[in-house]
Amino acid sequence: MNRLLQFWWQRTDRERRGLVAAALVLAAGIGYSLLWQPLEAARLDLAKNLPAREQALSTMRAQANELARLPNQPKAAPAAVDREALSRRAKAHGLTLAPAQGENLGAQRMSFHLPAAAFDRVLTFLEALRAEGGWQVGELRLAKVSPNIVNVDVVLIRE
């Protein structure tokens, strides 16, 4: 600190005024680059994006209000499984339901038996039931009849 004071007092009045002016210009430049310019850029960005953000907020509020009303509405019960529709779906995949099978255990569960079915077709059929009707395999019993041919007992549960 003494060296700095010694340096300062060794300068003439004109040199000291020049150093003060240079220090003020340097401080102003630092203040502008660290404070003013980032704040101004943020203000311009906010002014540019504010209408879109307000619109998004309005949409979200409307969706939140709609969601708040949903639990108060009664839920529609899923339709029971139609034996004929299940048989048509199986036939479309090259499978045949065993006669008098396809027990409906309510709207959320069903069971059926596929005798002597190609394993790859069974998998495709079960995937189609999952994708189209929201059914998951709850229980699956396979009995090998011959290579790639199985007897299948399955219980499906609606997701």
Coordinates of N, CA, C and O in Angstrom, one line a residue:
M1 N 0.8 -1.2 0.0 CA 0.0 0.0 0.0 C 0.9 1.3 0.0 O 0.5 2.2 -0.7
N2 N 2.0 1.2 0.7 CA 2.9 2.3 0.8 C 3.5 2.6 -0.6 O 3.6 3.8 -1.0
R3 N 3.7 1.6 -1.3 CA 4.3 1.8 -2.7 C 3.3 2.4 -3.6 O 3.7 3.3 -4.4
L4 N 2.0 2.1 -3.4 CA 1.0 2.7 -4.2 C 0.8 4.2 -3.9 O 0.7 5.0 -4.8
L5 N 0.8 4.5 -2.6 CA 0.7 5.9 -2.2 C 1.9 6.7 -2.7 O 1.8 7.8 -3.1
Q6 N 3.1 6.0 -2.6 CA 4.3 6.7 -3.0 C 4.2 7.0 -4.5 O 4.6 8.1 -5.0
F7 N 3.8 6.0 -5.3 CA 3.6 6.1 -6.7 C 2.6 7.3 -7.0 O 2.9 8.1 -7.9
W8 N 1.5 7.3 -6.3 CA 0.5 8.3 -6.5 C 1.0 9.7 -6.2 O 0.8 10.6 -7.0
W9 N 1.7 9.9 -5.1 CA 2.2 11.3 -4.8 C 3.4 11.7 -5.6 O 3.7 12.9 -5.7
Q10 N 4.0 10.8 -6.3 CA 5.1 11.2 -7.2 C 4.6 11.7 -8.5 O 5.4 12.3 -9.3
R11 N 3.3 11.5 -8.8 CA 2.7 12.0 -10.1 C 2.4 13.4 -10.0 O 2.0 13.9 -8.9
T12 N 2.3 14.1 -11.1 CA 1.9 15.5 -11.1 C 0.4 15.5 -11.0 O -0.3 14.5 -11.2
D13 N -0.2 16.7 -10.8 CA -1.6 16.9 -10.7 C -2.3 16.4 -12.0 O -3.3 15.8 -12.0
R14 N -1.7 16.8 -13.1 CA -2.2 16.4 -14.4 C -2.2 14.9 -14.6 O -3.2 14.3 -15.1
E15 N -1.1 14.2 -14.2 CA -1.0 12.8 -14.3 C -2.1 12.1 -13.4 O -2.7 11.1 -13.8
R16 N -2.2 12.6 -12.2 CA -3.2 12.0 -11.3 C -4.6 12.2 -11.8 O -5.5 11.3 -11.8
R17 N -5.0 13.3 -12.4 CA -6.3 13.5 -13.0 C -6.4 12.5 -14.2 O -7.5 11.9 -14.4
G18 N -5.4 12.3 -15.0 CA -5.5 11.3 -16.1 C -5.7 9.9 -15.6 O -6.5 9.1 -16.1
L19 N -5.0 9.6 -14.5 CA -5.2 8.2 -13.9 C -6.6 8.1 -13.3 O -7.2 7.0 -13.5
V20 N -7.1 9.1 -12.7 CA -8.5 9.0 -12.2 C -9.5 8.9 -13.3 O -10.4 8.1 -13.3
A21 N -9.3 9.6 -14.4 CA -10.2 9.5 -15.5 C -10.1 8.1 -16.2 O -11.1 7.6 -16.5
A22 N -8.9 7.6 -16.3 CA -8.7 6.2 -16.8 C -9.4 5.2 -15.9 O -10.1 4.3 -16.4
A23 N -9.3 5.4 -14.6 CA -9.9 4.5 -13.6 C -11.4 4.6 -13.7 O -12.2 3.5 -13.7
L24 N -12.0 5.8 -13.9 CA -13.4 5.9 -14.1 C -13.9 5.3 -15.4 O -15.0 4.7 -15.4
V25 N -13.2 5.5 -16.5 CA -13.6 4.9 -17.7 C -13.5 3.4 -17.6 O -14.4 2.7 -18.1
L26 N -12.5 2.8 -16.9 CA -12.4 1.4 -16.7 C -13.5 0.9 -15.9 O -14.1 -0.1 -16.2
A27 N -13.9 1.6 -14.8 CA -15.0 1.2 -13.9 C -16.3 1.2 -14.7 O -17.2 0.3 -14.5
A28 N -16.5 2.2 -15.5 CA -17.7 2.3 -16.3 C -17.8 1.2 -17.3 O -18.9 0.6 -17.5
G29 N -16.7 0.8 -18.0 CA -16.7 -0.3 -18.9 C -17.0 -1.6 -18.2 O -17.8 -2.4 -18.7
I30 N -16.4 -1.8 -17.0 CA -16.7 -3.0 -16.3 C -18.1 -3.1 -15.8 O -18.8 -4.1 -15.9
G31 N -18.6 -1.9 -15.3 CA -20.0 -1.9 -14.9 C -21.0 -2.2 -16.0 O -22.0 -2.9 -15.9
Y32 N -20.7 -1.6 -17.2 CA -21.5 -1.9 -18.4 C -21.5 -3.3 -18.7 O -22.5 -4.0 -18.9
S33 N -20.3 -3.9 -18.9 CA -20.2 -5.3 -19.4 C -20.7 -6.3 -18.3 O -21.2 -7.4 -18.7
L34 N -20.6 -6.0 -17.0 CA -21.0 -7.0 -16.0 C -22.4 -6.8 -15.5 O -23.0 -7.7 -15.0
L35 N -22.9 -5.6 -15.6 CA -24.2 -5.3 -15.0 C -25.2 -4.9 -16.1 O -26.3 -5.5 -16.3
W36 N -25.0 -3.8 -16.7 CA -26.0 -3.2 -17.6 C -26.3 -4.0 -18.8 O -27.5 -4.3 -19.1
Q37 N -25.3 -4.5 -19.5 CA -25.5 -5.2 -20.8 C -26.3 -6.6 -20.5 O -27.2 -6.9 -21.2
P38 N -25.9 -7.4 -19.5 CA -26.7 -8.6 -19.3 C -28.1 -8.3 -18.9 O -29.1 -9.0 -19.3
L39 N -28.4 -7.3 -18.0 CA -29.7 -6.9 -17.6 C -30.5 -6.4 -18.8 O -31.7 -6.8 -19.0
E40 N -29.9 -5.7 -19.7 CA -30.6 -5.2 -20.9 C -31.0 -6.3 -21.8 O -32.1 -6.4 -22.4
A41 N -30.0 -7.3 -22.0 CA -30.3 -8.5 -22.9 C -31.5 -9.3 -22.3 O -32.3 -9.8 -23.0
A42 N -31.5 -9.5 -21.0 CA -32.6 -10.2 -20.3 C -33.9 -9.5 -20.5 O -34.9 -10.1 -20.7
R43 N -33.9 -8.2 -20.4 CA -35.1 -7.4 -20.5 C -35.7 -7.5 -21.9 O -36.9 -7.7 -22.1
L44 N -34.8 -7.4 -22.9 CA -35.2 -7.6 -24.3 C -35.8 -9.0 -24.6 O -36.8 -9.1 -25.3
D45 N -35.1 -10.0 -24.0 CA -35.6 -11.4 -24.2 C -36.9 -11.6 -23.6 O -37.8 -12.2 -24.2
L46 N -37.1 -11.0 -22.4 CA -38.4 -11.1 -21.7 C -39.5 -10.4 -22.5 O -40.6 -10.9 -22.7
A47 N -39.2 -9.2 -23.0 CA -40.2 -8.5 -23.8 C -40.6 -9.2 -25.1 O -41.7 -9.2 -25.5
K48 N -39.6 -9.9 -25.7 CA -39.8 -10.7 -26.9 C -40.7 -11.9 -26.6 O -41.6 -12.3 -27.4
N49 N -40.4 -12.7 -25.5 CA -41.0 -14.0 -25.2 C -42.2 -13.9 -24.3 O -42.9 -14.9 -24.1
L50 N -42.5 -12.8 -23.7 CA -43.5 -12.7 -22.7 C -44.9 -13.0 -23.3 O -45.6 -13.8 -22.6
P51 N -45.3 -12.6 -24.4 CA -46.6 -12.9 -24.9 C -46.8 -14.4 -25.1 O -47.8 -15.0 -24.8
A52 N -45.8 -15.1 -25.7 CA -45.9 -16.5 -25.8 C -45.9 -17.3 -24.5 O -46.7 -18.2 -24.3
R53 N -45.2 -16.8 -23.5 CA -45.2 -17.4 -22.2 C -46.5 -17.2 -21.5 O -47.0 -18.1 -20.8
E54 N -47.1 -16.0 -21.7 CA -48.4 -15.7 -21.1 C -49.5 -16.6 -21.7 O -50.4 -17.1 -21.1
Q55 N -49.4 -16.8 -23.0 CA -50.3 -17.7 -23.7 C -50.2 -19.2 -23.2 O -51.2 -19.8 -23.0
A56 N -48.9 -19.6 -23.1 CA -48.7 -21.0 -22.6 C -49.3 -21.1 -21.1 O -49.9 -22.1 -20.8
L57 N -49.1 -20.1 -20.3 CA -49.6 -20.1 -19.0 C -51.1 -20.2 -19.0 O -51.7 -20.9 -18.2
S58 N -51.7 -19.4 -19.8 CA -53.2 -19.4 -19.9 C -53.7 -20.8 -20.3 O -54.7 -21.3 -19.8
T59 N -53.0 -21.4 -21.3 CA -53.4 -22.8 -21.7 C -53.2 -23.8 -20.6 O -54.1 -24.6 -20.4
M60 N -52.1 -23.7 -19.9 CA -51.9 -24.6 -18.7 C -52.9 -24.4 -17.7 O -53.4 -25.4 -17.1
R61 N -53.3 -23.2 -17.4 CA -54.4 -23.0 -16.4 C -55.7 -23.6 -16.8 O -56.4 -24.2 -16.0
A62 N -56.0 -23.5 -18.1 CA -57.3 -24.0 -18.6 C -57.2 -25.6 -18.5 O -58.2 -26.2 -18.1
Q63 N -56.0 -26.2 -18.8 CA -55.9 -27.6 -18.7 C -55.9 -28.1 -17.3 O -56.5 -29.1 -17.0
A64 N -55.4 -27.3 -16.4 CA -55.4 -27.6 -14.9 C -56.8 -27.6 -14.4 O -57.2 -28.5 -13.7
N65 N -57.6 -26.6 -14.9 CA -59.0 -26.6 -14.5 C -59.8 -27.8 -15.0 O -60.6 -28.3 -14.3
E66 N -59.5 -28.1 -16.2 CA -60.2 -29.3 -16.8 C -59.8 -30.6 -16.1 O -60.6 -31.4 -15.8
L67 N -58.5 -30.7 -15.8 CA -58.0 -31.9 -15.0 C -58.7 -31.9 -13.6 O -59.0 -33.0 -13.1
A68 N -58.9 -30.8 -13.0 CA -59.5 -30.7 -11.7 C -60.9 -31.2 -11.7 O -61.4 -31.8 -10.8
R69 N -61.6 -31.0 -12.8 CA -63.0 -31.4 -13.0 C -63.1 -32.9 -13.3 O -64.1 -33.6 -13.0
L70 N -62.0 -33.5 -13.9 CA -62.1 -34.9 -14.3 C -62.4 -35.9 -13.2 O -63.2 -36.8 -13.3
P71 N -61.7 -35.8 -12.0 CA -62.0 -36.8 -11.0 C -63.5 -36.8 -10.5 O -64.0 -37.7 -10.0
N72 N -64.1 -35.7 -10.7 CA -65.5 -35.5 -10.2 C -66.5 -36.2 -11.2 O -67.6 -36.4 -10.9
Q73 N -66.0 -36.5 -12.4 CA -66.9 -37.1 -13.4 C -66.9 -38.6 -13.2 O -65.8 -39.2 -12.9
P74 N -68.0 -39.3 -13.4 CA -68.0 -40.7 -13.2 C -67.2 -41.4 -14.4 O -67.3 -40.9 -15.5
K75 N -66.5 -42.4 -14.1 CA -65.7 -43.1 -15.1 C -66.6 -44.1 -15.8 O -67.3 -44.9 -15.1
A76 N -66.5 -44.2 -17.1 CA -67.3 -45.2 -17.8 C -66.6 -46.5 -17.6 O -65.4 -46.7 -17.7
A77 N -67.5 -47.5 -17.3 CA -67.0 -48.9 -17.1 C -66.6 -49.5 -18.4 O -67.3 -49.3 -19.4
P78 N -65.4 -50.2 -18.5 CA -65.1 -50.8 -19.8 C -66.1 -51.9 -20.2 O -66.7 -52.5 -19.3
A79 N -66.4 -52.0 -21.4 CA -67.3 -53.0 -21.9 C -66.8 -54.4 -21.6 O -65.6 -54.6 -21.7
A80 N -67.7 -55.3 -21.4 CA -67.3 -56.7 -21.2 C -66.8 -57.2 -22.5 O -67.2 -56.7 -23.6
V81 N -66.0 -58.2 -22.4 CA -65.5 -58.9 -23.6 C -66.5 -59.7 -24.3 O -67.2 -60.5 -23.7
D82 N -66.6 -59.5 -25.6 CA -67.6 -60.2 -26.4 C -66.9 -61.5 -26.9 O -65.8 -61.4 -27.6
R83 N -67.4 -62.6 -26.6 CA -66.9 -63.9 -27.0 C -66.7 -64.0 -28.6 O -65.7 -64.4 -29.0
E84 N -67.7 -63.5 -29.3 CA -67.6 -63.5 -30.7 C -66.5 -62.6 -31.3 O -65.7 -63.0 -32.2
A85 N -66.3 -61.5 -30.7 CA -65.3 -60.5 -31.1 C -63.9 -61.1 -30.8 O -63.0 -61.0 -31.6
L86 N -63.8 -61.8 -29.6 CA -62.5 -62.4 -29.3 C -62.2 -63.6 -30.3 O -61.1 -63.7 -30.7
S87 N -63.2 -64.3 -30.6 CA -63.0 -65.4 -31.6 C -62.6 -64.9 -33.0 O -61.7 -65.5 -33.6
R88 N -63.2 -63.8 -33.4 CA -62.8 -63.2 -34.7 C -61.4 -62.7 -34.7 O -60.7 -62.8 -35.6
R89 N -61.0 -62.1 -33.5 CA -59.6 -61.6 -33.4 C -58.6 -62.8 -33.5 O -57.6 -62.7 -34.1
A90 N -59.0 -63.8 -32.8 CA -58.1 -65.0 -32.8 C -58.0 -65.6 -34.2 O -56.9 -65.9 -34.7
K91 N -59.1 -65.7 -34.9 CA -59.2 -66.2 -36.3 C -58.3 -65.4 -37.2 O -57.7 -65.9 -38.1
A92 N -58.4 -64.0 -37.0 CA -57.6 -63.1 -37.8 C -56.1 -63.4 -37.7 O -55.3 -63.1 -38.6
H93 N -55.7 -64.0 -36.5 CA -54.3 -64.3 -36.3 C -54.0 -65.8 -36.6 O -52.9 -66.3 -36.2
G94 N -54.9 -66.5 -37.2 CA -54.7 -67.9 -37.5 C -54.9 -68.8 -36.3 O -54.3 -69.9 -36.3
L95 N -55.6 -68.4 -35.3 CA -55.8 -69.2 -34.1 C -57.3 -69.5 -34.0 O -58.2 -68.8 -34.5
T96 N -57.6 -70.6 -33.2 CA -59.0 -71.0 -33.0 C -59.2 -71.1 -31.5 O -58.4 -71.9 -30.8
L97 N -60.2 -70.4 -30.9 CA -60.5 -70.6 -29.5 C -61.2 -72.0 -29.4 O -62.0 -72.4 -30.2
A98 N -60.9 -72.7 -28.3 CA -61.6 -73.9 -28.0 C -63.0 -73.7 -27.8 O -63.4 -72.6 -27.3
P99 N -63.9 -74.6 -28.2 CA -65.3 -74.4 -28.0 C -65.7 -74.2 -26.5 O -65.0 -74.8 -25.6
A100 N -66.6 -73.4 -26.3 CA -67.1 -73.1 -24.9 C -66.0 -72.5 -24.0 O -66.0 -72.6 -22.8
Q101 N -65.0 -71.9 -24.7 CA -64.0 -71.2 -23.9 C -64.1 -69.7 -24.1 O -65.0 -69.2 -24.8
G102 N -63.3 -68.9 -23.4 CA -63.4 -67.5 -23.5 C -64.2 -66.9 -22.4 O -65.1 -66.1 -22.6
E103 N -63.9 -67.4 -21.2 CA -64.7 -67.0 -20.1 C -64.5 -65.6 -19.8 O -63.3 -65.1 -19.7
N104 N -65.6 -64.9 -19.6 CA -65.5 -63.4 -19.2 C -65.5 -63.3 -17.7 O -66.5 -63.7 -17.1
L105 N -64.5 -62.8 -17.1 CA -64.4 -62.7 -15.6 C -64.7 -61.3 -15.2 O -64.2 -60.8 -14.2
G106 N -65.5 -60.6 -16.0 CA -65.9 -59.2 -15.7 C -65.2 -58.3 -16.7 O -64.7 -58.8 -17.7
A107 N -65.3 -57.0 -16.5 CA -64.8 -56.1 -17.5 C -63.3 -56.0 -17.5 O -62.7 -55.5 -18.4
Q108 N -62.7 -56.4 -16.4 CA -61.2 -56.3 -16.2 C -60.4 -57.5 -16.4 O -59.2 -57.5 -16.4
R109 N -61.1 -58.7 -16.5 CA -60.4 -60.0 -16.6 C -61.1 -60.9 -17.6 O -62.3 -60.9 -17.7
M110 N -60.3 -61.7 -18.3 CA -60.9 -62.8 -19.2 C -59.9 -63.9 -19.3 O -58.7 -63.7 -19.1
S111 N -60.5 -65.1 -19.5 CA -59.6 -66.2 -19.7 C -60.1 -67.0 -21.0 O -61.2 -67.0 -21.4
F112 N -59.1 -67.7 -21.6 CA -59.5 -68.5 -22.8 C -58.4 -69.6 -23.0 O -57.3 -69.5 -22.4
H113 N -58.7 -70.5 -23.9 CA -57.8 -71.6 -24.2 C -57.6 -71.7 -25.7 O -58.6 -71.6 -26.5
L114 N -56.4 -71.8 -26.1 CA -56.1 -71.9 -27.5 C -55.4 -73.3 -27.7 O -54.2 -73.5 -27.3
P115 N -56.1 -74.3 -28.3 CA -55.5 -75.6 -28.5 C -54.6 -75.6 -29.8 O -54.9 -75.0 -30.8
A116 N -53.5 -76.3 -29.7 CA -52.6 -76.6 -30.8 C -52.3 -75.3 -31.6 O -52.6 -75.3 -32.8
A117 N -51.8 -74.3 -31.0 CA -51.6 -73.0 -31.7 C -50.1 -72.8 -31.9 O -49.2 -73.2 -31.1
A118 N -49.8 -72.2 -33.0 CA -48.4 -71.8 -33.3 C -47.9 -70.7 -32.3 O -48.6 -69.7 -32.1
F119 N -46.8 -71.0 -31.7 CA -46.3 -70.1 -30.6 C -46.1 -68.7 -31.1 O -46.5 -67.7 -30.4
D120 N -45.6 -68.5 -32.3 CA -45.4 -67.1 -32.8 C -46.7 -66.4 -33.0 O -46.8 -65.2 -32.8
R121 N -47.7 -67.1 -33.5 CA -49.0 -66.5 -33.7 C -49.7 -66.1 -32.3 O -50.4 -65.1 -32.2
V122 N -49.4 -67.0 -31.3 CA -50.0 -66.7 -30.0 C -49.4 -65.4 -29.5 O -50.1 -64.5 -29.0
L123 N -48.1 -65.2 -29.6 CA -47.4 -64.0 -29.2 C -48.0 -62.8 -29.9 O -48.2 -61.7 -29.4
T124 N -48.1 -62.9 -31.3 CA -48.7 -61.8 -32.1 C -50.1 -61.5 -31.6 O -50.4 -60.3 -31.5
F125 N -50.9 -62.5 -31.4 CA -52.3 -62.3 -30.9 C -52.3 -61.6 -29.6 O -53.1 -60.6 -29.4
L126 N -51.5 -62.0 -28.6 CA -51.5 -61.4 -27.3 C -51.0 -59.9 -27.4 O -51.5 -59.1 -26.7
E127 N -50.0 -59.7 -28.3 CA -49.6 -58.3 -28.4 C -50.6 -57.4 -29.0 O -50.8 -56.3 -28.7
A128 N -51.4 -58.0 -30.0 CA -52.5 -57.2 -30.6 C -53.6 -56.9 -29.6 O -54.1 -55.8 -29.5
L129 N -53.9 -57.9 -28.7 CA -54.9 -57.6 -27.6 C -54.4 -56.5 -26.7 O -55.1 -55.7 -26.2
R130 N -53.1 -56.5 -26.4 CA -52.5 -55.5 -25.5 C -52.6 -54.1 -26.2 O -53.0 -53.1 -25.6
A131 N -52.2 -54.1 -27.5 CA -52.1 -52.8 -28.2 C -53.5 -52.2 -28.5 O -53.7 -51.0 -28.3
E132 N -54.4 -53.1 -28.9 CA -55.8 -52.6 -29.3 C -56.7 -52.5 -28.1 O -57.6 -51.6 -28.1
G133 N -56.6 -53.4 -27.1 CA -57.6 -53.4 -26.1 C -57.1 -53.1 -24.7 O -57.9 -53.1 -23.7
G134 N -55.8 -52.9 -24.6 CA -55.2 -52.6 -23.2 C -55.2 -53.8 -22.3 O -55.2 -53.7 -21.1
W135 N -55.1 -55.0 -22.9 CA -55.0 -56.3 -22.1 C -53.6 -56.7 -21.8 O -52.8 -56.7 -22.7
Q136 N -53.3 -57.1 -20.6 CA -52.0 -57.6 -20.2 C -52.1 -59.1 -19.8 O -53.2 -59.4 -19.3
V137 N -51.1 -59.8 -20.0 CA -51.2 -61.2 -19.6 C -51.0 -61.3 -18.1 O -50.0 -60.8 -17.5
G138 N -52.1 -61.9 -17.4 CA -52.0 -62.1 -16.0 C -51.5 -63.4 -15.7 O -50.6 -63.6 -14.8
E139 N -51.9 -64.4 -16.4 CA -51.4 -65.8 -16.2 C -51.3 -66.4 -17.6 O -52.1 -66.2 -18.5
L140 N -50.3 -67.3 -17.7 CA -50.1 -67.9 -19.0 C -49.5 -69.3 -18.8 O -48.5 -69.5 -18.1
R141 N -50.2 -70.3 -19.3 CA -49.8 -71.7 -19.1 C -49.6 -72.3 -20.6 O -50.6 -72.2 -21.4
L142 N -48.4 -72.8 -20.8 CA -48.1 -73.3 -22.1 C -47.8 -74.8 -22.0 O -47.1 -75.2 -21.1
A143 N -48.3 -75.6 -22.9 CA -47.9 -77.0 -22.9 C -47.5 -77.3 -24.4 O -48.3 -77.1 -25.3
K144 N -46.3 -77.8 -24.5 CA -45.7 -78.1 -25.8 C -46.4 -79.3 -26.4 O -46.5 -80.4 -25.8
V145 N -46.9 -79.2 -27.7 CA -47.5 -80.3 -28.4 C -46.5 -80.8 -29.4 O -46.3 -82.0 -29.4
S146 N -45.8 -80.0 -30.1 CA -44.7 -80.3 -31.0 C -43.9 -79.1 -31.2 O -44.2 -78.0 -30.6
P147 N -42.8 -79.1 -31.9 CA -42.0 -77.9 -32.1 C -42.9 -76.7 -32.6 O -43.6 -76.9 -33.6
N148 N -42.8 -75.6 -31.9 CA -43.5 -74.4 -32.2 C -45.0 -74.5 -32.1 O -45.8 -73.6 -32.5
I149 N -45.6 -75.6 -31.6 CA -47.0 -75.8 -31.4 C -47.2 -76.0 -29.9 O -46.6 -76.8 -29.3
V150 N -48.2 -75.2 -29.4 CA -48.4 -75.2 -27.9 C -49.9 -75.2 -27.7 O -50.7 -74.7 -28.5
N151 N -50.4 -75.7 -26.5 CA -51.7 -75.5 -26.0 C -51.5 -74.3 -25.0 O -50.6 -74.3 -24.2
V152 N -52.4 -73.4 -25.1 CA -52.3 -72.2 -24.3 C -53.6 -72.0 -23.4 O -54.7 -72.0 -23.9
D153 N -53.3 -71.7 -22.2 CA -54.4 -71.2 -21.2 C -53.9 -69.9 -20.8 O -52.8 -69.8 -20.3
V154 N -54.7 -68.9 -20.9 CA -54.3 -67.5 -20.6 C -55.4 -66.8 -19.8 O -56.6 -67.0 -20.1
V155 N -55.0 -66.0 -18.9 CA -55.9 -65.0 -18.2 C -55.3 -63.6 -18.5 O -54.1 -63.4 -18.2
L156 N -56.2 -62.8 -19.1 CA -55.8 -61.4 -19.4 C -56.4 -60.5 -18.4 O -57.5 -60.7 -18.0
I157 N -55.7 -59.4 -18.1 CA -56.2 -58.4 -17.2 C -56.1 -57.0 -18.0 O -55.1 -56.7 -18.6
R158 N -57.2 -56.3 -17.9 CA -57.2 -55.0 -18.6 C -56.3 -54.0 -17.8 O -56.4 -53.9 -16.6
E159 N -55.5 -53.3 -18.5 CA -54.6 -52.3 -17.9 C -55.3 -51.2 -17.3 O -56.3 -50.7 -17.8

